[in-house]
mmCIF file of C-alpha atoms and ligand atoms in Angstrom:
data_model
loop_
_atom_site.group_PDB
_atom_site.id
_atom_site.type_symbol
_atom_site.label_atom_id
_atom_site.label_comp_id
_atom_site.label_asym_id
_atom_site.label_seq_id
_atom_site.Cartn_x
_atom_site.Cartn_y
_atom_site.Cartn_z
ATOM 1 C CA UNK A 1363 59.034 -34.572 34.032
ATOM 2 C CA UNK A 1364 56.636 -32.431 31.956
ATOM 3 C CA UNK A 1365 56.198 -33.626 28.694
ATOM 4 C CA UNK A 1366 54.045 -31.593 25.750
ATOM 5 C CA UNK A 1367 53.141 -33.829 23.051
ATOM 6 C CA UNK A 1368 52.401 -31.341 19.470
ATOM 7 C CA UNK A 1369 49.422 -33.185 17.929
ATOM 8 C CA UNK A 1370 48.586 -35.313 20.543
ATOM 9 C CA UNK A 1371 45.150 -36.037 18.995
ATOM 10 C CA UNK A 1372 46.919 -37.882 16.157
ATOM 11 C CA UNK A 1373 47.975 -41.309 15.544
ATOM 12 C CA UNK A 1374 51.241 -41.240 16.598
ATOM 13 C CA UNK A 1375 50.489 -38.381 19.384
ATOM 14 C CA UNK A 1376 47.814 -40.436 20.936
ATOM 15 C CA UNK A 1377 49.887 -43.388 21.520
ATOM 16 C CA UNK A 1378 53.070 -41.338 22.629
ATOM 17 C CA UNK A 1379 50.830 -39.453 25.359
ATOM 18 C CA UNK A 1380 49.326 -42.593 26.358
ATOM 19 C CA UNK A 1381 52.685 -44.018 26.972
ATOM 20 C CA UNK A 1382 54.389 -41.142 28.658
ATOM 21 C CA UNK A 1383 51.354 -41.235 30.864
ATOM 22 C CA UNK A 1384 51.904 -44.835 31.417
ATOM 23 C CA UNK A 1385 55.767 -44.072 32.355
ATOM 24 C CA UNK A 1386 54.226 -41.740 35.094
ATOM 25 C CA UNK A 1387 55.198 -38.188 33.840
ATOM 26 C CA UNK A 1388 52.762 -35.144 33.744
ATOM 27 C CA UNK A 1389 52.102 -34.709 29.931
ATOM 28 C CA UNK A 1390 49.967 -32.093 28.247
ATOM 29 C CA UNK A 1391 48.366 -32.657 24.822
ATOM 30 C CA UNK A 1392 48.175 -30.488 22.448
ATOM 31 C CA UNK A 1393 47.072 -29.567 18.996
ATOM 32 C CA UNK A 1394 44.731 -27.545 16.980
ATOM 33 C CA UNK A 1395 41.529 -28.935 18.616
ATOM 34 C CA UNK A 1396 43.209 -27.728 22.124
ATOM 35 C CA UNK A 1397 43.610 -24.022 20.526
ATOM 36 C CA UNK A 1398 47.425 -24.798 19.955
ATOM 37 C CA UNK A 1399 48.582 -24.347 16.217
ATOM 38 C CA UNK A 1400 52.030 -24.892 15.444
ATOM 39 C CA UNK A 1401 51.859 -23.123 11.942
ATOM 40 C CA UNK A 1402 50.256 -20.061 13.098
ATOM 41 C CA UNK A 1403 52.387 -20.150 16.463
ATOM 42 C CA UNK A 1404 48.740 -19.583 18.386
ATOM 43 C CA UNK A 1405 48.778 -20.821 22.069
ATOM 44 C CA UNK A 1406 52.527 -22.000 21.834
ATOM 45 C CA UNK A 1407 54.053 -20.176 24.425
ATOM 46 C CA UNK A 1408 51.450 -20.820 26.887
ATOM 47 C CA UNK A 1409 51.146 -24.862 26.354
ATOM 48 C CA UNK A 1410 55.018 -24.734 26.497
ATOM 49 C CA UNK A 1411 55.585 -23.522 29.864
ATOM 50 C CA UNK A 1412 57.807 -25.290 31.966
ATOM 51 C CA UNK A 1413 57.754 -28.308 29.479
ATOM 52 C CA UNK A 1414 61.049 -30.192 30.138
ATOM 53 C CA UNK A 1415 60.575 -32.784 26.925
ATOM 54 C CA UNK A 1416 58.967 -31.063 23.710
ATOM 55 C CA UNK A 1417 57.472 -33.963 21.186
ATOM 56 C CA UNK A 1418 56.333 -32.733 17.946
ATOM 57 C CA UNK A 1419 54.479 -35.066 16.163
ATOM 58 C CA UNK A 1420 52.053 -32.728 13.844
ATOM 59 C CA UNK A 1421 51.394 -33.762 10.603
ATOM 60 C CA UNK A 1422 51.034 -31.594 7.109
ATOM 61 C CA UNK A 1423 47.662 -33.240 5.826
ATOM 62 C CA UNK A 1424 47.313 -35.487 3.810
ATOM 63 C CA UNK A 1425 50.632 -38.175 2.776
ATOM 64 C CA UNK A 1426 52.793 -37.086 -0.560
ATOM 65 C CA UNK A 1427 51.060 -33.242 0.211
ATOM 66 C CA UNK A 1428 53.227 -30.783 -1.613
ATOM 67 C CA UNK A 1429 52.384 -28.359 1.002
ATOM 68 C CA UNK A 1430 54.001 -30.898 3.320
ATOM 69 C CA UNK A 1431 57.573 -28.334 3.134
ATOM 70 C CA UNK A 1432 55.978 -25.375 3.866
ATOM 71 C CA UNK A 1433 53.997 -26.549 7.155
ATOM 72 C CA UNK A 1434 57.128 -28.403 8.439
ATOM 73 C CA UNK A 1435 59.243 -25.653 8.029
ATOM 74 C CA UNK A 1436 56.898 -22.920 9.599
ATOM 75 C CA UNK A 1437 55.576 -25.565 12.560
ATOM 76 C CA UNK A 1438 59.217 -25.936 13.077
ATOM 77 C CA UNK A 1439 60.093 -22.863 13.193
ATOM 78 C CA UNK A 1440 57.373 -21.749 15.676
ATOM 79 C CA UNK A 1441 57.965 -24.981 17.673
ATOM 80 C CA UNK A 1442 61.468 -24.169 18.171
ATOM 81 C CA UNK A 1443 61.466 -20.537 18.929
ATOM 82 C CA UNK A 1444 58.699 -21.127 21.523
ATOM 83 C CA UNK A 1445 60.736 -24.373 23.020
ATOM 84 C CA UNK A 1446 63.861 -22.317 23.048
ATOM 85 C CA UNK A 1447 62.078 -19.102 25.404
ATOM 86 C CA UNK A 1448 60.631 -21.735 27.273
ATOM 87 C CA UNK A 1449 63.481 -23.159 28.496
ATOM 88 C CA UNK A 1450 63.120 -26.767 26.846
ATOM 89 C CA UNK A 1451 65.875 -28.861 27.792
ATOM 90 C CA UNK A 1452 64.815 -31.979 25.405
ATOM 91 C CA UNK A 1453 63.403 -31.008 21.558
ATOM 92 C CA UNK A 1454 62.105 -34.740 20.189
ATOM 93 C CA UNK A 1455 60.402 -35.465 16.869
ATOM 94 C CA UNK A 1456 59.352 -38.283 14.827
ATOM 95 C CA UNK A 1457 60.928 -38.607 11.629
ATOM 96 C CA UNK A 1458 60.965 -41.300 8.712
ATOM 97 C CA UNK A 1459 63.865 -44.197 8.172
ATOM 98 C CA UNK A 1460 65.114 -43.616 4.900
ATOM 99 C CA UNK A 1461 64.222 -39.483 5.050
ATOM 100 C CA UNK A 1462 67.672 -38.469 3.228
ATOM 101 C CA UNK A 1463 67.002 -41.345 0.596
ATOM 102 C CA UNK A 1464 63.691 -40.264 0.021
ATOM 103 C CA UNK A 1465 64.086 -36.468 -1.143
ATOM 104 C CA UNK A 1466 62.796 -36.771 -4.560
ATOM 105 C CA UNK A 1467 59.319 -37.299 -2.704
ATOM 106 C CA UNK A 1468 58.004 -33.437 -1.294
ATOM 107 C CA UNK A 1469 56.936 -35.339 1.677
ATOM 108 C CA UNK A 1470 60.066 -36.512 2.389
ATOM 109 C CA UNK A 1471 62.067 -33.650 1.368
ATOM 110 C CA UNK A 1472 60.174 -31.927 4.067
ATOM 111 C CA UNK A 1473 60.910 -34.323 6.624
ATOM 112 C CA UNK A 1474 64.426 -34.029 6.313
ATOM 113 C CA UNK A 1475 64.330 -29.894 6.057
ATOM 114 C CA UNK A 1476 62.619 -30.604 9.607
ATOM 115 C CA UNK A 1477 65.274 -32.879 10.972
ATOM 116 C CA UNK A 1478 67.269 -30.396 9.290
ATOM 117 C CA UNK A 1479 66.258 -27.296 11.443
ATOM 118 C CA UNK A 1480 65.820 -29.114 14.669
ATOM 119 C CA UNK A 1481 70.135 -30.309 14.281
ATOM 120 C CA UNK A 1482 70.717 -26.536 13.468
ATOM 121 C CA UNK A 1483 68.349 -25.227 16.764
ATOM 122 C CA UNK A 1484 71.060 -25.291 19.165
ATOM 123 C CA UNK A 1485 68.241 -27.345 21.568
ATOM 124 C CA UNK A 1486 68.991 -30.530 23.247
ATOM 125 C CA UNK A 1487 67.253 -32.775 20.966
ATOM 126 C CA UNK A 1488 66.442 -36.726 19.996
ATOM 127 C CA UNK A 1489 65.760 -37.467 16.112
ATOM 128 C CA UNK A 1490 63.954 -40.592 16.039
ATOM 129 C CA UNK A 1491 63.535 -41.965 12.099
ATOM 130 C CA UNK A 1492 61.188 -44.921 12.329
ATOM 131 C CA UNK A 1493 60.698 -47.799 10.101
ATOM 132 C CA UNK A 1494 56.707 -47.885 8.569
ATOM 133 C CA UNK A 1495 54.350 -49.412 11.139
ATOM 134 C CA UNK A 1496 52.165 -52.236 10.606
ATOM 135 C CA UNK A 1497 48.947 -50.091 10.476
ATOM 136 C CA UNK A 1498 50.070 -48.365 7.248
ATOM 137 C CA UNK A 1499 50.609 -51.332 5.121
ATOM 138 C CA UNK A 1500 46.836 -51.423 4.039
ATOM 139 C CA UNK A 1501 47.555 -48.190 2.554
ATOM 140 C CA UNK A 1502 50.863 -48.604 1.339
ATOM 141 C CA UNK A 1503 49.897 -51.743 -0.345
ATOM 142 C CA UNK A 1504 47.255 -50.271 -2.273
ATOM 143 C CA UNK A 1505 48.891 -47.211 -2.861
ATOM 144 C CA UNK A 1506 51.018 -50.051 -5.592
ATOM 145 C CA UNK A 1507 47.616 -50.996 -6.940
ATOM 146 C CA UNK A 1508 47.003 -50.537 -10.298
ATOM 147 C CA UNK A 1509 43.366 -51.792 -11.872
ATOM 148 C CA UNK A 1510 43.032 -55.343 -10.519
ATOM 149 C CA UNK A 1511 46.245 -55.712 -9.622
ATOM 150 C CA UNK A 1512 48.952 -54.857 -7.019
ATOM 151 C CA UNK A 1513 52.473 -53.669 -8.577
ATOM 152 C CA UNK A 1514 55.116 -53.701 -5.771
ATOM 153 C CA UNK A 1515 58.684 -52.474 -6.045
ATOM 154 C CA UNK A 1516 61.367 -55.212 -5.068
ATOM 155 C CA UNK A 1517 61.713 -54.050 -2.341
ATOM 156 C CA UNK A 1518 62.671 -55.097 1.630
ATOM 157 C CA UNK A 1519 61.194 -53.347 4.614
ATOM 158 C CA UNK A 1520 61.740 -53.450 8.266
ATOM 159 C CA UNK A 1521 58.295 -52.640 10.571
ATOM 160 C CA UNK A 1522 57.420 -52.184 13.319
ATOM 161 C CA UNK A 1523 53.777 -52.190 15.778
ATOM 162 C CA UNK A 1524 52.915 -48.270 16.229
ATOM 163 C CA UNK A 1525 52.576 -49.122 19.693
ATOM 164 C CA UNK A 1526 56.073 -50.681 20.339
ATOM 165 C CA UNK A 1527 57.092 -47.245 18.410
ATOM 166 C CA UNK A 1528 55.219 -45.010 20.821
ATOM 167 C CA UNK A 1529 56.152 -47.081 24.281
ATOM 168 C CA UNK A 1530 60.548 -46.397 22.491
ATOM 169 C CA UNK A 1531 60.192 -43.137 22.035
ATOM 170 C CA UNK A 1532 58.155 -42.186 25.696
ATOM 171 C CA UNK A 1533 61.358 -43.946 27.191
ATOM 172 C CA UNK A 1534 63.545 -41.505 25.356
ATOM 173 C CA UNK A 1535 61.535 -38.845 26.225
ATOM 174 C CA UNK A 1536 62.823 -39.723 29.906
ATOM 175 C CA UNK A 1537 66.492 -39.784 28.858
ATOM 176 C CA UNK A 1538 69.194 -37.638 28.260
ATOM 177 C CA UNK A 1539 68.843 -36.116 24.585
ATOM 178 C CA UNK A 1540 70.857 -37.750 22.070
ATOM 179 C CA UNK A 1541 71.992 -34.945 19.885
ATOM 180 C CA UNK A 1542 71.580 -37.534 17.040
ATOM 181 C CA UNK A 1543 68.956 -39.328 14.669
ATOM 182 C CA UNK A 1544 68.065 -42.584 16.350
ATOM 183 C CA UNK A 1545 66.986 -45.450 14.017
ATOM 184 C CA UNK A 1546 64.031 -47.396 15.578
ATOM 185 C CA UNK A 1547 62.280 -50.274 13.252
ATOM 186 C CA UNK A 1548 60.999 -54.006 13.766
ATOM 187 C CA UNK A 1549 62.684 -56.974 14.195
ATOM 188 C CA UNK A 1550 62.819 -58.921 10.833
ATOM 189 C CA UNK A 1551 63.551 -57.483 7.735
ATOM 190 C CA UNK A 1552 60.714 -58.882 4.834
ATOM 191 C CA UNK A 1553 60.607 -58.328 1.071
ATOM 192 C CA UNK A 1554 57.263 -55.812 0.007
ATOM 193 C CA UNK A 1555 56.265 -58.336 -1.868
ATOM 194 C CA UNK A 1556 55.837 -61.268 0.712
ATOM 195 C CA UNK A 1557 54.166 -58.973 3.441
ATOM 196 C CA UNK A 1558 52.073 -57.555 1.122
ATOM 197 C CA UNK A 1559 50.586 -61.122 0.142
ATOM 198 C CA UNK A 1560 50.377 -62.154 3.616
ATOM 199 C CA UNK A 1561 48.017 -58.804 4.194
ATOM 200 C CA UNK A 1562 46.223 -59.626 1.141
ATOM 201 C CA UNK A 1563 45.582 -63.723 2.012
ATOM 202 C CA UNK A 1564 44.610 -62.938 5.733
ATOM 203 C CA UNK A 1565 41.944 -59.990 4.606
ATOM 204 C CA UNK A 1566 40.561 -62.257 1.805
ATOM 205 C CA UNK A 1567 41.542 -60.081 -0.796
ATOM 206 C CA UNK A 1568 42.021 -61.632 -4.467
ATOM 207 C CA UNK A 1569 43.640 -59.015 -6.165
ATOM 208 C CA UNK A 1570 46.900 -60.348 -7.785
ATOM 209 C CA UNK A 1571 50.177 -59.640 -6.620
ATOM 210 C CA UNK A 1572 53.022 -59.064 -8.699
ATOM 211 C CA UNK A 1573 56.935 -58.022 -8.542
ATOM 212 C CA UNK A 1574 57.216 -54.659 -10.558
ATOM 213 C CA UNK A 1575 60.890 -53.558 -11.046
ATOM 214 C CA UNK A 1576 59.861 -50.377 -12.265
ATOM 215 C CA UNK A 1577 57.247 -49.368 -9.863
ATOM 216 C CA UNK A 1578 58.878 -46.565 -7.785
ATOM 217 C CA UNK A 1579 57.993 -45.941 -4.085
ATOM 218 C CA UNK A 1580 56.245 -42.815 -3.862
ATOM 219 C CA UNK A 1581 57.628 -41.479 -6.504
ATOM 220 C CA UNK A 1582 61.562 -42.737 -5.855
ATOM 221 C CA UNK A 1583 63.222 -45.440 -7.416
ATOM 222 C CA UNK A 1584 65.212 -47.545 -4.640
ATOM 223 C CA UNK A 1585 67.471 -50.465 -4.420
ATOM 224 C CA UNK A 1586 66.220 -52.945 -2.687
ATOM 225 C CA UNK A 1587 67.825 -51.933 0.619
ATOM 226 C CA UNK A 1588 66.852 -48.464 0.200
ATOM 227 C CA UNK A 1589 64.266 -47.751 3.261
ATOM 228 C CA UNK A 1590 65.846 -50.117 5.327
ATOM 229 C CA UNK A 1591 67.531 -48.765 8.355
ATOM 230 C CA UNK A 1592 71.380 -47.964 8.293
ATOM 231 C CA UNK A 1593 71.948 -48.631 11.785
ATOM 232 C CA UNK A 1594 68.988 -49.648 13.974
ATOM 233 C CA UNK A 1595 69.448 -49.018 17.275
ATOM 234 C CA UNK A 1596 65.683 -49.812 18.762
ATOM 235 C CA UNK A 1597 63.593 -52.736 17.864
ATOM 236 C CA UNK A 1598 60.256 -53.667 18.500
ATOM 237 C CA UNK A 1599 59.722 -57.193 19.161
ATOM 238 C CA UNK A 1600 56.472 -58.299 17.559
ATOM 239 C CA UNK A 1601 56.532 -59.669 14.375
ATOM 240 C CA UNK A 1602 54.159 -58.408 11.458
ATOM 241 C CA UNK A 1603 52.959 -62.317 11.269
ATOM 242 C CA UNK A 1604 52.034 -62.092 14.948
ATOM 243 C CA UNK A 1605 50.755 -58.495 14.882
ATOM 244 C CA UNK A 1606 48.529 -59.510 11.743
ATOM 245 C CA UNK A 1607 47.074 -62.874 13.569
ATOM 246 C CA UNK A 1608 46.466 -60.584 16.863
ATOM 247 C CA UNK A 1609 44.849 -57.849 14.509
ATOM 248 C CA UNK A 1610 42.157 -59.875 12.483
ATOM 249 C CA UNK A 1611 41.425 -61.856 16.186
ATOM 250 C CA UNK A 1612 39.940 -58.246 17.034
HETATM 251 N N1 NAP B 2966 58.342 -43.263 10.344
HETATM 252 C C1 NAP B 2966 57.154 -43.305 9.891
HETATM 253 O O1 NAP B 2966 56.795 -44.142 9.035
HETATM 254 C C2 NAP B 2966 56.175 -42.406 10.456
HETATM 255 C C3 NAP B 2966 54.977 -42.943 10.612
HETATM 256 C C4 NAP B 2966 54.020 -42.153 11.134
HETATM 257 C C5 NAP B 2966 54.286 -40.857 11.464
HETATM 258 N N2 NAP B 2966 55.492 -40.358 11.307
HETATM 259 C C6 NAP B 2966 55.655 -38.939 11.622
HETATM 260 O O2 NAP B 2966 54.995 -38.682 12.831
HETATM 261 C C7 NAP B 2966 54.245 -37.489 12.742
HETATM 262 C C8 NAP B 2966 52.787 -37.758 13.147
HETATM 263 O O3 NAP B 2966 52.188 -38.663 12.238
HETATM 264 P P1 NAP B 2966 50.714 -39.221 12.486
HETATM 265 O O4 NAP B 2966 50.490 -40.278 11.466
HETATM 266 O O5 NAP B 2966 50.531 -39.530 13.931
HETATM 267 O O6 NAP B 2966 49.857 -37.928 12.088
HETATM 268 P P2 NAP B 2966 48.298 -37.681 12.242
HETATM 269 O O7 NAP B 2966 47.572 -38.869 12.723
HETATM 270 O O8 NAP B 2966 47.862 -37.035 10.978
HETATM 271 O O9 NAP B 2966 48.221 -36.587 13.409
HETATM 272 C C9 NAP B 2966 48.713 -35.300 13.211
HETATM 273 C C10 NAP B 2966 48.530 -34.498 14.486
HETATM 274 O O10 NAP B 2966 49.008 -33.181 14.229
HETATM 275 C C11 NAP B 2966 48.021 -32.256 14.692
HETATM 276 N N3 NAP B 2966 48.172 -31.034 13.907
HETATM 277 C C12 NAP B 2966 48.016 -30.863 12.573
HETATM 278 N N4 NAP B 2966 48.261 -29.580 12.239
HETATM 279 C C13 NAP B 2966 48.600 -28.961 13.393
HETATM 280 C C14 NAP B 2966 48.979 -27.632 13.702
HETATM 281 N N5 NAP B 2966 49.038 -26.673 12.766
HETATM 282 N N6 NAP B 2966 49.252 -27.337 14.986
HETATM 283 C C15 NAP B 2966 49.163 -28.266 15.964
HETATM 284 N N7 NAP B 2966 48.821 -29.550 15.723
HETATM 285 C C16 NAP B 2966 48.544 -29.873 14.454
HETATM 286 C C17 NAP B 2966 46.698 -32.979 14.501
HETATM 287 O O11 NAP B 2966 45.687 -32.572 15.389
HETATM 288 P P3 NAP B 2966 44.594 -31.461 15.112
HETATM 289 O O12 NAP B 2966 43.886 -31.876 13.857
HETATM 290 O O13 NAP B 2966 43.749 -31.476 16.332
HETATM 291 O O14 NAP B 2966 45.350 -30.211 14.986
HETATM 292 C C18 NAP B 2966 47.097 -34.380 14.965
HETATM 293 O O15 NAP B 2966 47.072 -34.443 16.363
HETATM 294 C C19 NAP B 2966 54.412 -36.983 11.303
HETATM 295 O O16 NAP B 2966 55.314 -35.904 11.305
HETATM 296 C C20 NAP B 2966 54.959 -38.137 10.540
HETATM 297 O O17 NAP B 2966 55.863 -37.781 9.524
HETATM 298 C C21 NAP B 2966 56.449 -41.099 10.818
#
């Protein structure tokens, strides 16, 4: 199976690749730095040929970018119509667990306008909404942080190891397309508040840590369940406990 991952340099893209690899298919990376631009539509047709599995894991910039709409819309828009002459038989992205609860945040919003177009293509296709990853909670947490202090909504999250996330959504890159948005998060459910003083305690870091009821998250005020998955259907198995102990044993 060919398999094009659409920013392949990135985070996400570099894992995916690596595990598609792993899984033995023939995968192409590609993204600006390889003279492939999903926004301008540059080098898309040619990086697309004969791709069986399409993954589009480009990014708009910067998180909570208002800008974030326009990009997704016109990288999916390019991404489709080039995946469509090519022939794709399998359109995959990677999209955000909680995405239609979220919309009051731009970022969001423009997550689910991608989802949005990629249900409406007409292509073969695999949504998969993930849960945050591990790696972001250093950000996340002090994206709460206010002076000396850390402000946290009450609120319960579900994550998951980036790397479990990449190794799912290779293997669904080697399966029939779903047609449907596939819920893929960790295997415990924790309170913000609790992970986010375990992060603290293990990195040293004094700052207090409080329960703020009326802290939103990014910009959206949730119920406690609200970024949890609805119905999870793939789990990663490491803990953020062990994941944590592994990460600060380098
Ligand atoms: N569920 C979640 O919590 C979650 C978590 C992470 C990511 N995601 C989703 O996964 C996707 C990837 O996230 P990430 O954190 O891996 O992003 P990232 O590290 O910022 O990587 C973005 C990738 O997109 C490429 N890119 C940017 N603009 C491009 C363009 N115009 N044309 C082609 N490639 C372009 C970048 O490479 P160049 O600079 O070389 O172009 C890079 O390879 C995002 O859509 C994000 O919403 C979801």
């Amino acid at each position: 199976m060919k398999a094009v991952v659409i920013g392949a340099s990135g985070t996400m893209g570099s894992k995916i690749a690596g595990a598609l690899e792993r899984d033995g298919h023939d995968v192409v990376g590609a993204s600006t730095r390889t003279g492939v631009n999903a926004y301008t539509g540059e080098g898309l047709e040619a990086a697309l040929e004969g791709a069986d599995v399409v993954i589009d894991v480009t990014n708009s910039g910067a998180f909570g970018d208002e800008n974030a709409l326009g990009f997704f819309r016109q990288a999916g828009r390019n991404l489709l119509t080039a995946a469509r002459s090519s022939g794709v038989e399998h359109y995959m992205t990677l999209s955000v667990v909680g995405a239609d609860r979220l919309v009051e945040n731009d970022y969001f919003r423009a997550k689910l306008v991608q989802e949005n177009m990629i249900r409406s293509s007409g292509l073969p296709y695999t949504i998969v909404r993930s849960t945050q990853f591990f790696e972001f909670f250093d950000g996340i947490v002090n994206a709460f942080a206010t002076g000396g202090a850390v402000k946290v909504p009450p609120i319960a999250v579900r994550p998951v190891a980036a790397d479990e996330a990449a190794s799912s959504i290779a293997k669904l890159a080697g399966e029939s397309p779903q047609n449907a948005v596939i819920e893929l998060g960790g295997p415990q459910t924790i309170d913000l508040i609790d992970l986010a003083r375990e992060l603290l305690t293990a990195t040293e870091d004094s700052r207090q840590i409080n329960l703020s009821p009326e802290a939103p998250y990014f910009g959206v005020e949730l119920s406690r369940e609200g970024v949890l998955p609805v119905r999870q259907t793939i789990s990663g198995q490491l803990s953020f406990h062990d994941w944590l102990s592994r990460s600060m044993a380098g």
